[in-house]
Amino acid sequence: MALLMDPFDALTSFQQALDAYRTSGWLDSSVSGGGAYPPVNVFRKGDDFIIIAELAGVKKSDLDVQVKGRTIRLTGTKTVSYPDKSALHRRERLAGKFDRAVTMPVDINPDGVKAEYRDGVLALFLPRAESEKPKLIKVA
């Protein structure tokens, strides 16, 4: 004898599954398609820090870098263009605005920051603020 499932239970289970996927964020449209954008690596070199960010497809004129205290903020717009009179078959390269803040372990000297942008890679050279550098104390 076959057991029949209650159709309302099936619909309720299906609705709960849809709600779980909808609230998980996997459908969100973002520039990176998931995760923080732009992806960054942070290095320490001596007293100073270096941030390398991947920004393929972002024009230098569409990129802003701000430094305040311990926070580095990268904002901008990534654009993706398509040929005229073309039909889109698949879209994996997303476009839009981004805003990413990276908190450093120490204050940064904003006057000494250097930025280089080449081939879709941004390199930020971040000198530690003088107030954050250890002071050598002579022992008498």
Coordinates of N, CA, C and O in Angstrom, one line a residue:
M1 N 0.8 -1.2 0.0 CA 0.0 0.0 0.0 C 0.9 1.2 0.0 O 1.8 1.4 0.8
A2 N 0.7 2.2 -0.9 CA 1.4 3.4 -1.0 C 0.9 4.4 -0.1 O -0.3 4.6 0.1
L3 N 1.9 5.2 0.6 CA 1.5 6.3 1.4 C 1.5 7.6 0.6 O 2.5 7.8 -0.1
L4 N 0.5 8.3 0.7 CA 0.5 9.6 0.0 C 0.9 10.7 0.9 O 0.4 10.8 2.0
M5 N 1.7 11.6 0.4 CA 2.1 12.8 1.1 C 1.1 13.8 1.1 O 0.5 14.1 0.0
D6 N 0.9 14.5 2.2 CA -0.1 15.6 2.2 C 0.5 16.7 1.3 O 1.6 17.2 1.5
P7 N -0.3 17.2 0.3 CA 0.2 18.2 -0.6 C 0.6 19.5 0.1 O 1.4 20.3 -0.3
F8 N -0.1 19.9 1.2 CA 0.1 21.1 1.9 C 1.5 21.0 2.7 O 2.2 22.0 2.7
D9 N 1.8 19.8 3.2 CA 3.1 19.6 3.8 C 4.2 19.8 2.7 O 5.3 20.4 3.0
A10 N 4.0 19.3 1.5 CA 5.0 19.4 0.5 C 5.2 20.9 0.1 O 6.3 21.3 -0.1
L11 N 4.1 21.6 0.0 CA 4.2 23.0 -0.4 C 4.9 23.8 0.8 O 5.7 24.7 0.5
T12 N 4.6 23.5 2.0 CA 5.2 24.2 3.1 C 6.7 23.9 3.1 O 7.5 24.8 3.3
S13 N 7.1 22.7 2.9 CA 8.5 22.3 2.9 C 9.2 23.1 1.7 O 10.4 23.6 1.9
F14 N 8.6 23.1 0.6 CA 9.1 23.8 -0.6 C 9.3 25.3 -0.3 O 10.3 25.9 -0.6
Q15 N 8.3 25.9 0.3 CA 8.3 27.3 0.6 C 9.5 27.6 1.6 O 10.2 28.6 1.5
Q16 N 9.6 26.7 2.6 CA 10.7 26.9 3.6 C 12.1 26.8 2.9 O 13.0 27.6 3.2
A17 N 12.2 25.9 2.0 CA 13.5 25.8 1.2 C 13.8 27.0 0.4 O 14.9 27.5 0.4
L18 N 12.7 27.5 -0.3 CA 12.9 28.8 -1.1 C 13.3 29.9 -0.2 O 14.2 30.7 -0.5
D19 N 12.6 30.1 1.0 CA 12.9 31.1 1.9 C 14.4 31.1 2.4 O 15.1 32.1 2.5
A20 N 14.9 29.8 2.7 CA 16.2 29.7 3.1 C 17.2 30.1 2.0 O 18.2 30.8 2.3
Y21 N 17.0 29.7 0.8 CA 17.9 30.1 -0.3 C 17.8 31.6 -0.5 O 18.8 32.3 -0.8
R22 N 16.6 32.2 -0.4 CA 16.4 33.6 -0.7 C 17.2 34.5 0.3 O 17.8 35.5 0.0
T23 N 17.1 34.1 1.6 CA 17.8 34.8 2.7 C 19.3 34.5 2.8 O 20.0 35.2 3.5
S24 N 19.8 33.5 2.1 CA 21.2 33.1 2.2 C 22.1 34.1 1.5 O 23.3 34.1 1.8
G25 N 21.6 34.9 0.6 CA 22.5 35.8 -0.1 C 23.1 35.3 -1.4 O 23.8 36.0 -2.1
W26 N 22.9 34.0 -1.7 CA 23.5 33.5 -2.9 C 23.0 34.1 -4.2 O 23.6 34.0 -5.2
L27 N 21.8 34.7 -4.1 CA 21.2 35.3 -5.3 C 21.5 36.8 -5.4 O 21.2 37.4 -6.4
D28 N 22.2 37.3 -4.4 CA 22.5 38.7 -4.5 C 23.4 39.1 -5.6 O 24.3 38.4 -6.0
S29 N 23.1 40.2 -6.3 CA 23.9 40.7 -7.4 C 24.9 41.6 -6.9 O 24.7 42.6 -6.3
S30 N 26.2 41.2 -7.0 CA 27.3 42.0 -6.6 C 28.4 41.9 -7.6 O 28.4 41.0 -8.5
V31 N 29.3 42.8 -7.5 CA 30.3 42.8 -8.6 C 31.1 41.5 -8.6 O 31.5 41.0 -9.6
S32 N 31.4 41.0 -7.4 CA 32.3 39.8 -7.3 C 31.5 38.5 -7.5 O 32.1 37.5 -7.7
G33 N 30.2 38.6 -7.5 CA 29.4 37.4 -7.6 C 29.4 36.6 -6.3 O 28.8 35.5 -6.2
G34 N 29.9 37.1 -5.3 CA 29.9 36.5 -4.0 C 31.2 36.8 -3.2 O 32.2 36.9 -3.7
G35 N 31.0 37.1 -1.9 CA 32.2 37.4 -1.1 C 32.5 38.9 -1.2 O 31.8 39.7 -1.9
A36 N 33.5 39.3 -0.5 CA 33.9 40.7 -0.5 C 34.5 41.1 -1.8 O 35.3 40.4 -2.4
Y37 N 34.2 42.3 -2.3 CA 34.8 42.8 -3.5 C 35.4 44.2 -3.2 O 34.7 45.0 -2.6
P38 N 36.5 44.5 -3.7 CA 37.5 43.7 -4.4 C 38.2 42.7 -3.4 O 38.4 43.1 -2.2
P39 N 38.7 41.6 -3.9 CA 39.5 40.7 -3.0 C 40.8 41.4 -2.8 O 41.4 42.0 -3.7
V40 N 41.3 41.3 -1.6 CA 42.6 41.9 -1.2 C 43.5 41.0 -0.4 O 43.0 40.0 0.2
N41 N 44.8 41.2 -0.6 CA 45.8 40.6 0.3 C 46.5 41.8 1.0 O 46.8 42.8 0.4
V42 N 46.8 41.6 2.3 CA 47.4 42.6 3.1 C 48.7 42.0 3.6 O 48.8 40.9 4.2
F43 N 49.8 42.7 3.4 CA 51.2 42.3 3.8 C 51.8 43.3 4.8 O 51.5 44.5 4.7
R44 N 52.7 42.9 5.6 CA 53.4 43.8 6.5 C 54.9 43.7 6.0 O 55.4 42.6 5.8
K45 N 55.5 44.9 5.8 CA 56.9 45.0 5.4 C 57.6 46.0 6.3 O 57.4 47.2 6.1
G46 N 58.4 45.4 7.2 CA 59.0 46.3 8.2 C 57.9 46.9 9.1 O 57.1 46.2 9.6
D47 N 57.9 48.2 9.2 CA 56.9 48.9 10.0 C 55.6 49.2 9.2 O 54.6 49.6 9.7
D48 N 55.7 49.1 7.8 CA 54.6 49.5 7.0 C 53.8 48.3 6.4 O 54.2 47.2 6.6
F49 N 52.7 48.7 5.7 CA 51.8 47.7 5.2 C 51.6 47.9 3.7 O 51.8 49.0 3.2
I50 N 51.3 46.8 3.0 CA 50.9 46.8 1.6 C 49.6 46.1 1.4 O 49.4 45.0 1.9
I51 N 48.7 46.7 0.6 CA 47.5 46.1 0.2 C 47.5 45.9 -1.3 O 47.8 46.8 -2.0
I52 N 47.2 44.7 -1.7 CA 47.1 44.4 -3.2 C 45.6 44.0 -3.4 O 45.1 43.1 -2.7
A53 N 45.0 44.7 -4.3 CA 43.5 44.5 -4.6 C 43.4 44.2 -6.1 O 44.0 44.8 -6.9
E54 N 42.5 43.2 -6.4 CA 42.2 42.8 -7.7 C 41.0 43.6 -8.2 O 39.9 43.5 -7.6
L55 N 41.2 44.4 -9.2 CA 40.1 45.2 -9.7 C 40.0 45.2 -11.2 O 39.9 46.2 -11.9
A56 N 40.0 43.9 -11.8 CA 40.0 43.8 -13.2 C 38.7 44.4 -13.8 O 37.6 44.2 -13.2
G57 N 38.8 45.2 -14.8 CA 37.7 45.8 -15.5 C 37.3 47.1 -14.9 O 36.3 47.7 -15.4
V58 N 38.0 47.6 -13.8 CA 37.7 48.9 -13.2 C 38.6 49.9 -13.8 O 39.9 49.7 -13.7
K59 N 38.1 51.0 -14.3 CA 38.9 52.1 -14.8 C 39.5 52.9 -13.7 O 38.9 53.0 -12.6
K60 N 40.7 53.3 -13.9 CA 41.4 54.1 -12.8 C 40.5 55.4 -12.4 O 40.5 55.7 -11.3
S61 N 39.9 55.9 -13.4 CA 39.0 57.1 -13.1 C 37.8 56.8 -12.3 O 37.1 57.6 -11.8
D62 N 37.4 55.5 -12.3 CA 36.2 55.0 -11.5 C 36.6 54.5 -10.2 O 35.7 53.8 -9.5
L63 N 37.8 54.7 -9.7 CA 38.3 54.2 -8.4 C 38.7 55.3 -7.5 O 39.3 56.3 -7.9
D64 N 38.2 55.2 -6.2 CA 38.6 56.1 -5.2 C 39.2 55.4 -4.0 O 38.7 54.3 -3.6
V65 N 40.3 55.9 -3.4 CA 40.9 55.4 -2.2 C 40.9 56.4 -1.2 O 41.3 57.6 -1.4
Q66 N 40.4 56.1 0.0 CA 40.4 57.0 1.2 C 41.1 56.3 2.4 O 41.0 55.1 2.5
V67 N 41.9 57.2 3.1 CA 42.6 56.7 4.3 C 42.2 57.6 5.5 O 42.3 58.8 5.4
K68 N 41.8 56.9 6.6 CA 41.5 57.7 7.8 C 41.8 56.8 9.0 O 41.1 55.8 9.1
G69 N 42.7 57.2 9.8 CA 43.1 56.4 11.0 C 43.6 55.0 10.6 O 44.6 54.9 9.9
R70 N 42.9 54.0 10.9 CA 43.2 52.6 10.6 C 42.4 52.1 9.4 O 42.6 50.9 9.1
T71 N 41.6 52.9 8.9 CA 40.7 52.4 7.8 C 41.1 52.8 6.4 O 41.3 54.0 6.2
I72 N 41.1 51.8 5.5 CA 41.4 52.1 4.1 C 40.1 51.7 3.4 O 39.5 50.7 3.6
R73 N 39.6 52.7 2.6 CA 38.3 52.5 1.9 C 38.5 52.5 0.4 O 39.1 53.5 -0.1
L74 N 38.0 51.5 -0.3 CA 38.1 51.4 -1.7 C 36.7 51.5 -2.3 O 35.8 50.6 -1.9
T75 N 36.4 52.5 -3.1 CA 35.0 52.6 -3.7 C 35.2 52.8 -5.2 O 36.2 53.3 -5.6
G76 N 34.2 52.5 -5.9 CA 34.2 52.7 -7.3 C 33.1 52.0 -8.0 O 32.1 51.5 -7.4
T77 N 33.2 51.9 -9.3 CA 32.2 51.3 -10.2 C 32.9 50.5 -11.2 O 33.9 50.9 -11.8
K78 N 32.4 49.3 -11.4 CA 32.9 48.3 -12.4 C 31.8 48.3 -13.5 O 30.7 48.1 -13.2
T79 N 32.3 48.5 -14.7 CA 31.3 48.5 -15.8 C 31.7 47.4 -16.8 O 32.8 47.0 -16.9
V80 N 30.7 46.8 -17.3 CA 30.8 45.7 -18.3 C 30.0 46.1 -19.5 O 28.8 46.4 -19.4
S81 N 30.6 46.3 -20.7 CA 29.9 46.7 -21.9 C 29.7 45.5 -22.8 O 30.5 44.6 -22.9
Y82 N 28.7 45.6 -23.7 CA 28.4 44.6 -24.6 C 28.3 45.2 -26.0 O 27.9 46.4 -26.1
P83 N 28.6 44.5 -27.1 CA 28.6 45.0 -28.4 C 27.1 45.4 -28.8 O 26.2 44.8 -28.3
D84 N 27.0 46.4 -29.6 CA 25.7 46.9 -30.0 C 24.9 45.8 -30.8 O 25.5 44.9 -31.5
K85 N 23.6 45.7 -30.6 CA 22.7 44.8 -31.2 C 23.1 43.3 -31.0 O 23.0 42.5 -31.8
S86 N 23.6 43.1 -29.8 CA 24.0 41.7 -29.4 C 23.0 41.1 -28.4 O 22.4 41.9 -27.6
A87 N 22.7 39.8 -28.5 CA 21.9 39.2 -27.5 C 22.7 38.5 -26.5 O 23.7 37.8 -26.8
L88 N 22.4 38.7 -25.2 CA 23.2 38.2 -24.1 C 22.9 36.7 -23.9 O 21.7 36.4 -23.7
H89 N 23.8 35.9 -24.0 CA 23.6 34.4 -23.8 C 23.9 34.0 -22.4 O 23.2 33.2 -21.8
R90 N 25.0 34.5 -21.8 CA 25.4 34.2 -20.4 C 26.0 35.4 -19.8 O 26.8 36.1 -20.4
R91 N 25.7 35.6 -18.5 CA 26.3 36.8 -17.9 C 26.8 36.3 -16.5 O 26.1 36.1 -15.6
E92 N 28.2 36.3 -16.5 CA 28.9 35.9 -15.3 C 29.7 37.1 -14.8 O 30.0 37.1 -13.6
R93 N 30.1 38.0 -15.6 CA 30.8 39.2 -15.2 C 29.8 40.2 -14.9 O 29.2 40.8 -15.7
L94 N 29.7 40.5 -13.6 CA 28.8 41.4 -13.1 C 29.4 42.8 -13.0 O 30.6 43.0 -12.9
A95 N 28.5 43.8 -13.0 CA 28.9 45.2 -12.9 C 28.2 45.9 -11.8 O 27.2 45.4 -11.3
G96 N 28.7 47.0 -11.4 CA 28.0 47.8 -10.4 C 29.0 48.5 -9.5 O 30.2 48.6 -9.7
K97 N 28.4 49.2 -8.4 CA 29.2 49.9 -7.5 C 29.7 49.0 -6.4 O 29.1 48.0 -6.1
F98 N 30.9 49.3 -5.9 CA 31.5 48.6 -4.8 C 32.0 49.6 -3.7 O 32.3 50.7 -4.0
D99 N 32.1 49.1 -2.5 CA 32.6 49.9 -1.4 C 33.1 48.9 -0.4 O 32.4 48.1 0.2
R100 N 34.4 48.9 -0.2 CA 35.1 47.9 0.7 C 36.0 48.7 1.6 O 36.8 49.6 1.2
A101 N 35.9 48.4 2.9 CA 36.7 49.0 3.9 C 37.6 47.9 4.5 O 37.1 46.8 4.8
V102 N 38.9 48.2 4.7 CA 39.8 47.3 5.3 C 40.4 48.0 6.6 O 40.9 49.1 6.5
T103 N 40.3 47.3 7.7 CA 40.8 47.9 8.9 C 42.2 47.4 9.2 O 42.4 46.2 9.3
M104 N 43.1 48.3 9.4 CA 44.5 47.9 9.6 C 44.8 47.8 11.1 O 44.0 48.4 11.9
P105 N 45.8 47.1 11.6 CA 46.1 46.9 13.0 C 46.6 48.2 13.6 O 46.7 48.3 14.9
V106 N 47.1 49.2 12.8 CA 47.7 50.4 13.4 C 47.2 51.6 12.5 O 46.7 51.4 11.4
D107 N 47.3 52.8 13.1 CA 47.0 54.0 12.3 C 48.0 54.1 11.1 O 49.2 53.8 11.2
I108 N 47.5 54.7 10.0 CA 48.3 54.9 8.8 C 48.5 56.4 8.6 O 47.6 57.2 8.9
N109 N 49.7 56.7 8.1 CA 50.1 58.1 7.8 C 49.5 58.4 6.4 O 50.0 58.0 5.4
P110 N 48.3 59.1 6.3 CA 47.7 59.3 5.1 C 48.5 60.1 4.1 O 48.4 60.0 2.9
D111 N 49.4 61.0 4.6 CA 50.3 61.8 3.7 C 51.3 61.0 3.0 O 51.8 61.4 1.9
G112 N 51.7 59.8 3.5 CA 52.7 59.0 2.9 C 52.2 57.8 2.1 O 53.0 57.1 1.5
V113 N 50.9 57.7 1.9 CA 50.3 56.6 1.2 C 50.6 56.8 -0.3 O 50.5 57.9 -0.9
K114 N 51.0 55.7 -1.0 CA 51.3 55.7 -2.4 C 50.4 54.6 -3.0 O 50.2 53.5 -2.5
A115 N 49.8 54.9 -4.2 CA 49.0 54.0 -4.9 C 49.5 53.8 -6.3 O 49.8 54.8 -7.0
E116 N 49.5 52.5 -6.7 CA 49.9 52.2 -8.1 C 48.8 51.3 -8.7 O 48.3 50.3 -8.0
Y117 N 48.3 51.6 -9.9 CA 47.3 50.7 -10.5 C 47.7 50.3 -11.9 O 48.0 51.2 -12.8
R118 N 47.8 49.0 -12.1 CA 48.3 48.5 -13.4 C 47.7 47.2 -13.7 O 47.7 46.3 -12.8
D119 N 47.2 47.0 -14.9 CA 46.6 45.7 -15.4 C 45.5 45.2 -14.4 O 45.5 44.0 -14.1
G120 N 44.7 46.1 -13.9 CA 43.6 45.6 -13.0 C 44.0 45.3 -11.6 O 43.2 44.7 -10.8
V121 N 45.3 45.6 -11.2 CA 45.7 45.3 -9.8 C 46.1 46.6 -9.2 O 46.9 47.4 -9.7
L122 N 45.6 46.9 -8.0 CA 45.9 48.1 -7.2 C 46.8 47.7 -6.1 O 46.6 46.8 -5.4
A123 N 47.9 48.5 -6.0 CA 48.9 48.3 -4.9 C 48.9 49.5 -4.1 O 49.1 50.6 -4.6
L124 N 48.6 49.4 -2.8 CA 48.7 50.5 -1.9 C 49.8 50.3 -0.9 O 49.9 49.3 -0.2
F125 N 50.7 51.3 -0.8 CA 51.8 51.3 0.1 C 51.4 52.2 1.3 O 51.3 53.4 1.1
L126 N 51.3 51.6 2.5 CA 50.7 52.3 3.6 C 51.8 52.4 4.8 O 52.0 51.5 5.5
P127 N 52.3 53.6 4.9 CA 53.3 53.8 6.0 C 52.6 53.9 7.4 O 51.5 54.6 7.5
R128 N 53.1 53.3 8.4 CA 52.6 53.4 9.7 C 52.8 54.8 10.2 O 53.8 55.5 10.0
A129 N 51.8 55.3 10.9 CA 51.8 56.7 11.5 C 52.9 56.8 12.5 O 53.2 55.8 13.2
E130 N 53.6 57.9 12.6 CA 54.7 58.1 13.5 C 54.3 57.8 15.0 O 55.1 57.2 15.7
S131 N 53.1 58.2 15.3 CA 52.6 57.9 16.7 C 52.5 56.4 17.0 O 52.4 56.1 18.1
E132 N 52.4 55.6 16.0 CA 52.3 54.2 16.1 C 53.6 53.4 16.2 O 53.7 52.3 16.5
K133 N 54.7 54.1 15.8 CA 56.0 53.5 15.7 C 56.6 53.4 17.1 O 56.4 54.3 17.9
P134 N 57.2 52.3 17.4 CA 57.8 52.1 18.8 C 58.9 53.1 18.9 O 59.7 53.4 18.0
K135 N 59.1 53.7 20.1 CA 60.1 54.6 20.4 C 61.2 53.9 21.2 O 61.0 53.1 22.1
L136 N 62.5 54.1 20.8 CA 63.6 53.5 21.4 C 64.0 54.4 22.7 O 64.2 55.6 22.6
I137 N 64.0 53.7 23.8 CA 64.3 54.4 25.0 C 65.7 54.0 25.5 O 66.0 52.8 25.6
K138 N 66.6 55.0 25.7 CA 67.9 54.6 26.2 C 67.9 54.4 27.7 O 67.2 55.2 28.4
V139 N 68.5 53.3 28.1 CA 68.5 53.0 29.5 C 69.8 53.7 30.1 O 70.9 53.4 29.6
A140 N 69.6 54.5 31.2 CA 70.8 55.2 31.7 C 71.5 54.3 32.7 O 71.0 53.4 33.3

